[in-house]
Coordinates of N, CA and C in Angstrom, one line a residue:
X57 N 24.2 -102.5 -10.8 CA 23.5 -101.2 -10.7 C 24.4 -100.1 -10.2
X58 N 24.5 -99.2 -10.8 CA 25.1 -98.1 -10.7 C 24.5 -97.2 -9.3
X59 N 24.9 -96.8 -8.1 CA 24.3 -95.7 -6.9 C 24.5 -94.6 -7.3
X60 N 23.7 -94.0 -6.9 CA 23.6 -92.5 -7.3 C 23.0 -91.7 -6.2
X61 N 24.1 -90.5 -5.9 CA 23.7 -89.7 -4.9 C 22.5 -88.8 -4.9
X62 N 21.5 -88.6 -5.9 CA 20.6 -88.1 -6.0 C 19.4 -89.9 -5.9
X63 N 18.2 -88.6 -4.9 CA 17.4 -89.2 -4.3 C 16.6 -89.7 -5.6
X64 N 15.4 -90.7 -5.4 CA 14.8 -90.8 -7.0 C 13.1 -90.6 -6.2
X65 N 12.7 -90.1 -7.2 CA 11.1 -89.3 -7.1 C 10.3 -89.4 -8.0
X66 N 9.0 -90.6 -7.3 CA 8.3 -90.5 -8.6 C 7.0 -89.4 -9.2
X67 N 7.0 -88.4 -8.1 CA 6.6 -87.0 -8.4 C 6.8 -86.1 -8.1
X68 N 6.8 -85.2 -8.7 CA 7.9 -83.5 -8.5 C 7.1 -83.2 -7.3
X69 N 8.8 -82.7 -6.7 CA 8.2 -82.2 -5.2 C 7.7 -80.9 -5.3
X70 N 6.6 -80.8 -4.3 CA 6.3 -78.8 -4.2 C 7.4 -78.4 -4.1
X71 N 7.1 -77.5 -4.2 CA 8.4 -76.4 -3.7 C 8.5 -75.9 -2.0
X72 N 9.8 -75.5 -1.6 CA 10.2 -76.0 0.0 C 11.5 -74.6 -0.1
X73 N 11.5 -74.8 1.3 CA 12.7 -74.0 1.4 C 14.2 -74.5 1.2
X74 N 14.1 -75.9 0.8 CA 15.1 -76.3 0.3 C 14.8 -76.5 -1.4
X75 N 13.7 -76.7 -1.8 CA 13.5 -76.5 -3.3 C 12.9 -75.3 -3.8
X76 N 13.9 -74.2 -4.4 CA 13.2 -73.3 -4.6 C 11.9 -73.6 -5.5
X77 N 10.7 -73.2 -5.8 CA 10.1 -72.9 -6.5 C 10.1 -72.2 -8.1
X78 N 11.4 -71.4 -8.2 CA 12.0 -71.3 -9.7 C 12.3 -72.6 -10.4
X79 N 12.6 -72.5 -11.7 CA 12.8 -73.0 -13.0 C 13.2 -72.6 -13.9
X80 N 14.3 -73.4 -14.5 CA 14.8 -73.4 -16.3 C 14.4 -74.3 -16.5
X81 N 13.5 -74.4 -18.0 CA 13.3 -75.0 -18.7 C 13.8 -75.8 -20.2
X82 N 14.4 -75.9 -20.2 CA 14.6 -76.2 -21.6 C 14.1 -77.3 -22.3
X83 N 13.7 -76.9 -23.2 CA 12.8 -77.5 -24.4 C 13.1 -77.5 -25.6
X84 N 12.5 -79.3 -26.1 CA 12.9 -79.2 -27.8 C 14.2 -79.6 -28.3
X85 N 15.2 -79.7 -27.3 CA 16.3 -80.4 -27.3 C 16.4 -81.4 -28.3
X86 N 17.1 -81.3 -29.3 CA 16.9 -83.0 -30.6 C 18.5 -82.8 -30.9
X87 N 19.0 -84.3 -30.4 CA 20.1 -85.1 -30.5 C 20.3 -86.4 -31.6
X88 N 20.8 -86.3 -32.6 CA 20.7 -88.2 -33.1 C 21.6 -89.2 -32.5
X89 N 21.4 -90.4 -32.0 CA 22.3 -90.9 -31.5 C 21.8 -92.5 -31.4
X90 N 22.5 -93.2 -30.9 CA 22.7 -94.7 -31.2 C 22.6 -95.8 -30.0
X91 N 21.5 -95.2 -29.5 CA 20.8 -95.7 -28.3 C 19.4 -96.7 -28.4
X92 N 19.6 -98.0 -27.8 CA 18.6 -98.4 -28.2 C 18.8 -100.3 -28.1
X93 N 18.3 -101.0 -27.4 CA 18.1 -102.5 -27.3 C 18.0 -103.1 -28.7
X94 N 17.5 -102.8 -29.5 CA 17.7 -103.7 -30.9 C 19.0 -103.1 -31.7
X95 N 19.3 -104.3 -32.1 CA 20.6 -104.3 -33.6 C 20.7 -102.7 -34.4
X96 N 19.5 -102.6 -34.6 CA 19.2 -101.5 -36.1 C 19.6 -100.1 -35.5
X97 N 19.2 -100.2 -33.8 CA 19.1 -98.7 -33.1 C 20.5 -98.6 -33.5
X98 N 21.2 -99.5 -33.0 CA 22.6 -98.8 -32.4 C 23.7 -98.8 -33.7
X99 N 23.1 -99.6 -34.9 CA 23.7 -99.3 -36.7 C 23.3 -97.8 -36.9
X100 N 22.1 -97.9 -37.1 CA 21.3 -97.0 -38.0 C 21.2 -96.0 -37.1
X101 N 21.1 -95.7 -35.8 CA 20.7 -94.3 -34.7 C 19.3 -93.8 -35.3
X102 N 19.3 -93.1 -34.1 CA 17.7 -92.6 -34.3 C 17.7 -90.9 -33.6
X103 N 16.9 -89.9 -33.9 CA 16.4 -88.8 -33.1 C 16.1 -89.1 -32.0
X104 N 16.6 -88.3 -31.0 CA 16.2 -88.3 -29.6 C 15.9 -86.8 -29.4
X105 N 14.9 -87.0 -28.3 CA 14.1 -85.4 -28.2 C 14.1 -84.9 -26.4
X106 N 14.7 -84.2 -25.9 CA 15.0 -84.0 -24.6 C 14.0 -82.6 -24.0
X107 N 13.5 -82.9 -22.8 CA 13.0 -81.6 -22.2 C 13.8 -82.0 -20.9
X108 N 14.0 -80.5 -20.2 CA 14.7 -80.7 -19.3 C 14.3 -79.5 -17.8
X109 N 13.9 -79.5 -17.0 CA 13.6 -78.7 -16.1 C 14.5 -78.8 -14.9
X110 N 14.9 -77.6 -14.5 CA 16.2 -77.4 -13.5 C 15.4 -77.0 -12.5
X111 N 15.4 -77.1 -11.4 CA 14.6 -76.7 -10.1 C 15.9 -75.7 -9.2
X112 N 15.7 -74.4 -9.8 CA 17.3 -73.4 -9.1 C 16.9 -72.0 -8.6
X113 N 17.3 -71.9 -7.3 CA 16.8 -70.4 -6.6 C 17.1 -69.5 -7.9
X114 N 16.1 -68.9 -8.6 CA 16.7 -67.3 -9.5 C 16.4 -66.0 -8.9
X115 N 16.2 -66.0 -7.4 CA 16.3 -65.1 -7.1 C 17.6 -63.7 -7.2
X116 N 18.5 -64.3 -6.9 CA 19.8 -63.5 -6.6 C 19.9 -63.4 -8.4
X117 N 19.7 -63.7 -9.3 CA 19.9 -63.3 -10.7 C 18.7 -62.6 -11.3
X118 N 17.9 -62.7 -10.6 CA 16.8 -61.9 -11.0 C 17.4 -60.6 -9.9
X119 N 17.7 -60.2 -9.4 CA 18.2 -58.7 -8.7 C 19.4 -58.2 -9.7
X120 N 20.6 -59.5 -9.6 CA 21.7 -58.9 -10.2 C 21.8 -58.6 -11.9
X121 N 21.4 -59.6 -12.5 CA 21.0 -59.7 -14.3 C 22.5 -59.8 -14.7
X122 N 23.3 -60.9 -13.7 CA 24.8 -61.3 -13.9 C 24.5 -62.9 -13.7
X123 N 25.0 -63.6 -15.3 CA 25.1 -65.1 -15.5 C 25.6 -66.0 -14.5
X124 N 26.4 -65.3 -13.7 CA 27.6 -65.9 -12.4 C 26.5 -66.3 -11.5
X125 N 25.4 -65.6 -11.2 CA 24.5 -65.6 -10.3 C 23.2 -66.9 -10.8
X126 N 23.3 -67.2 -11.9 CA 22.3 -68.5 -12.3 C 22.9 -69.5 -12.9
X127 N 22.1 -70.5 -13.6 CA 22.6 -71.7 -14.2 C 23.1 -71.6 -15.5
X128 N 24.3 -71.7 -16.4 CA 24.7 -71.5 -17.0 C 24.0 -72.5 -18.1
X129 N 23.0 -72.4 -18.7 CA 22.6 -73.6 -19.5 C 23.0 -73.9 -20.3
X130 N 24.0 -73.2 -21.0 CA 24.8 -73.4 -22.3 C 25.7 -74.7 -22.2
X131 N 26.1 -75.4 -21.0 CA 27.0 -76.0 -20.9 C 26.5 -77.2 -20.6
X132 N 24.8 -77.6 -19.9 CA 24.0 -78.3 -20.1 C 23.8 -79.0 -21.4
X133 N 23.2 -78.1 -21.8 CA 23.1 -78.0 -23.7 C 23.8 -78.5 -24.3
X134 N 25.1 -78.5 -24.0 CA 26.0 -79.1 -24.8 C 26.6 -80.5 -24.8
X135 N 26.4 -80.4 -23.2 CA 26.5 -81.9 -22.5 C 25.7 -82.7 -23.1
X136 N 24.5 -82.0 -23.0 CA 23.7 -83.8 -23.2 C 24.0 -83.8 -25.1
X137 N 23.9 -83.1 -25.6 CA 24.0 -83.1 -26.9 C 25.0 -83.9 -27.3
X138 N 26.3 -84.0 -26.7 CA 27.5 -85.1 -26.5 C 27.3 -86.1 -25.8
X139 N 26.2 -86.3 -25.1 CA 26.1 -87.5 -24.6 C 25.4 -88.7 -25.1
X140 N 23.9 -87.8 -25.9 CA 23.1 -88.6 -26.8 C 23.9 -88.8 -28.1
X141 N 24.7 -88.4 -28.4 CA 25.8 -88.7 -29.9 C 26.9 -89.7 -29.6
X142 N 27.0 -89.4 -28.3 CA 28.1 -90.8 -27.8 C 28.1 -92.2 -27.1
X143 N 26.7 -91.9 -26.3 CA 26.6 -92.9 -25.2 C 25.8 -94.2 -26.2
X144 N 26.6 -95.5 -25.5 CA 26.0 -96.6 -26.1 C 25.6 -97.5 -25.1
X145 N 24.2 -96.6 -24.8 CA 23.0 -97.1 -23.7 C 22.1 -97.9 -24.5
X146 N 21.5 -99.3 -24.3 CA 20.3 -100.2 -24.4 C 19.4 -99.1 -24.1
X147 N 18.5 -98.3 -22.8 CA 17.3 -97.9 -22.4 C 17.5 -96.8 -22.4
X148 N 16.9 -96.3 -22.6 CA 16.4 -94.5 -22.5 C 16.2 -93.9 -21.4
X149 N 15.6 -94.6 -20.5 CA 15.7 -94.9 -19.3 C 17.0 -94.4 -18.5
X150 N 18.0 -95.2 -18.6 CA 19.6 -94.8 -18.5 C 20.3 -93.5 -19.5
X151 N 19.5 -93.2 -20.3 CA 19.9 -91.5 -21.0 C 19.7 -90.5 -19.8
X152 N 17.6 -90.5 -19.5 CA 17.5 -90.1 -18.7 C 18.1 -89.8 -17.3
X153 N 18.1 -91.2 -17.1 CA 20.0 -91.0 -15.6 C 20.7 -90.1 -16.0
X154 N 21.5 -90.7 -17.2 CA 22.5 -89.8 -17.2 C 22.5 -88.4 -17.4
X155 N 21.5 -87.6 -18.3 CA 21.3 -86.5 -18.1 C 21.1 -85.7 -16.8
X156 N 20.4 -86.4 -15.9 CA 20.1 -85.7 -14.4 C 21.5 -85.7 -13.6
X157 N 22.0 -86.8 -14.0 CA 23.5 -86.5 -13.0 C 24.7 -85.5 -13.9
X158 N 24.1 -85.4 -15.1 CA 25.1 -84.4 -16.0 C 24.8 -82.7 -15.5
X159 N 23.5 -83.1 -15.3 CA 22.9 -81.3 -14.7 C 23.0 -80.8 -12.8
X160 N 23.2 -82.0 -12.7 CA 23.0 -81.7 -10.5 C 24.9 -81.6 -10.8
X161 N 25.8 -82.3 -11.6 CA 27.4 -82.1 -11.9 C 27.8 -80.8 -12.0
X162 N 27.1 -80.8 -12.8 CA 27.4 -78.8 -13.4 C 26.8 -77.9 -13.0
X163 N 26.0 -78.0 -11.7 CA 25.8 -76.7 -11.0 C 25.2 -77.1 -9.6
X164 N 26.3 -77.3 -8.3 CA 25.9 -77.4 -7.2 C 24.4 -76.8 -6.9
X165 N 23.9 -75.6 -7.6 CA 22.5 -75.1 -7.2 C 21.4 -75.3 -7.8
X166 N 21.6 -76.6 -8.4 CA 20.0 -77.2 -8.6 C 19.9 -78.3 -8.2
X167 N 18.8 -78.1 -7.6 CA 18.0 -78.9 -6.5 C 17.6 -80.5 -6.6
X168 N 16.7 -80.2 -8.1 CA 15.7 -81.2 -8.6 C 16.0 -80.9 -10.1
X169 N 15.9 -81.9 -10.9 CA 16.1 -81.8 -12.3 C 14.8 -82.8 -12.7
X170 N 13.7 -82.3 -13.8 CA 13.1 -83.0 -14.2 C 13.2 -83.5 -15.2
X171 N 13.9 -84.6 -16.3 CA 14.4 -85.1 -17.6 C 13.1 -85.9 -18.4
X172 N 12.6 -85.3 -19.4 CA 12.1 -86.4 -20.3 C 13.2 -86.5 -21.6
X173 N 13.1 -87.7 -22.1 CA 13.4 -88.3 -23.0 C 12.8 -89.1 -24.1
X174 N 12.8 -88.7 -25.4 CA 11.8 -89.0 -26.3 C 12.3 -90.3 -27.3
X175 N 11.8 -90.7 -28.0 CA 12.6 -92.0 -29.2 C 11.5 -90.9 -30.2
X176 N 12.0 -90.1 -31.2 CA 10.9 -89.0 -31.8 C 10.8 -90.2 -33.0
X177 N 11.3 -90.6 -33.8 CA 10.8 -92.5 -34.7 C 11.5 -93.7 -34.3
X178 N 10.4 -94.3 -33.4 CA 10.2 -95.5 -32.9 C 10.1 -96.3 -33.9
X179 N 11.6 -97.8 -34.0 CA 11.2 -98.7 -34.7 C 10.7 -99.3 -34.6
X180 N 9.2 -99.4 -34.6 CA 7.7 -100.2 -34.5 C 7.0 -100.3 -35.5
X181 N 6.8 -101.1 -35.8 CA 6.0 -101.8 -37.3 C 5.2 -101.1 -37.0
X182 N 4.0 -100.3 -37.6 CA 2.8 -99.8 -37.7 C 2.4 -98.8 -36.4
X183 N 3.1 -98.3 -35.6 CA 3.6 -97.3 -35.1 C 4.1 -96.1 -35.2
X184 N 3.2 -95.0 -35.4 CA 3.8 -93.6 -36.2 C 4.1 -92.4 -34.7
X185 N 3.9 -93.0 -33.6 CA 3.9 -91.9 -32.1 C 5.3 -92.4 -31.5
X186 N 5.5 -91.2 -30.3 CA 6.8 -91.6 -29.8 C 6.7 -92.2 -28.8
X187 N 7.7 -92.4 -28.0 CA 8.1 -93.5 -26.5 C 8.8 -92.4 -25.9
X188 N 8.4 -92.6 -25.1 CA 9.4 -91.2 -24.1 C 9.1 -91.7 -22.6
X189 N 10.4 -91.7 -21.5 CA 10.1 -91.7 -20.2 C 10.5 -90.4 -19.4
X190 N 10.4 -90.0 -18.6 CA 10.1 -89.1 -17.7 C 10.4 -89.4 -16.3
X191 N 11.8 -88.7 -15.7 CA 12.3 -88.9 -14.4 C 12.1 -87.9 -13.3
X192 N 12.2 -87.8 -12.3 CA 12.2 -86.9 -11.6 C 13.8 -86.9 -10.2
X193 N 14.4 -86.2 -10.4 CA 15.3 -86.6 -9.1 C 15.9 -85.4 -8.5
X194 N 16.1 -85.5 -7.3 CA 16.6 -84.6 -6.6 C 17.7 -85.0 -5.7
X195 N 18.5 -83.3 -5.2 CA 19.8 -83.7 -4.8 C 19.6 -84.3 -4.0
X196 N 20.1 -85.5 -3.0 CA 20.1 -85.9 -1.4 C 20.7 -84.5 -0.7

């Protein structure tokens, strides 16, 4: 089992003077990649579908309207997008990890990151809906 310095939470915390209250959201995120416990996932790959919520003071970039002052999400974006095309993870579950430690990496000022992760076509015989889990973790 891999430790990780981020605490794990199984419900988003209110917001606190150590969690701001702001949010980036990112939504709709679709990656193809080759994640997945059976044979066929990791031949064949499948769409993966990401939402991602950053828990980051925006105050001081809401005054200034200078990118230095917020979360750069372009480089989030990118990240995971190379990570769901490269990583050869069994569970989705472990995408999810690794996404949250890819976003608390790239910017000391977020707090809490909330990660869902989708399978958008599930190899399931007579099954047309998705599988998706949903993390919640914050800095220690």
């Amino acid at each position: 089992m891999i430790s990780s310095p981020f605490s794990t939470q199984s419900e988003p915390q209110s917001p606190s003077a150590s969690t701001p209250g702001d949010t980036i959201q990112l939504t709709g995120l679709k990656a193809y990649g080759y994640i997945g416990a059976l044979p066929e996932e990791k031949v064949l790959g499948q769409w993966f579908g990401v939402d991602l919520t950053l828990w980051v003071d925006l105050s001081r970039a809401a005054d200034s309207d200078d990118l230095a002052d917020t979360c750069d999400y372009r480089r989030i974006i990118t990240a995971i997008e190379h990570l769901v095309q490269t990583a050869k993870f069994d569970l989705i579950e472990r995408l999810a990890g690794a996404i949250a430690e890819i976003s608390f990496n790239d910017d000391p000022r977020i707090q809490q990151v909330r990660v869902k992760v989708a399978k958008l076509a599930v190899p399931i015989a007579n099954f047309n809906g998705q599988i998706a889990v949903e993390i919640t973790r914050r800095r220690a």
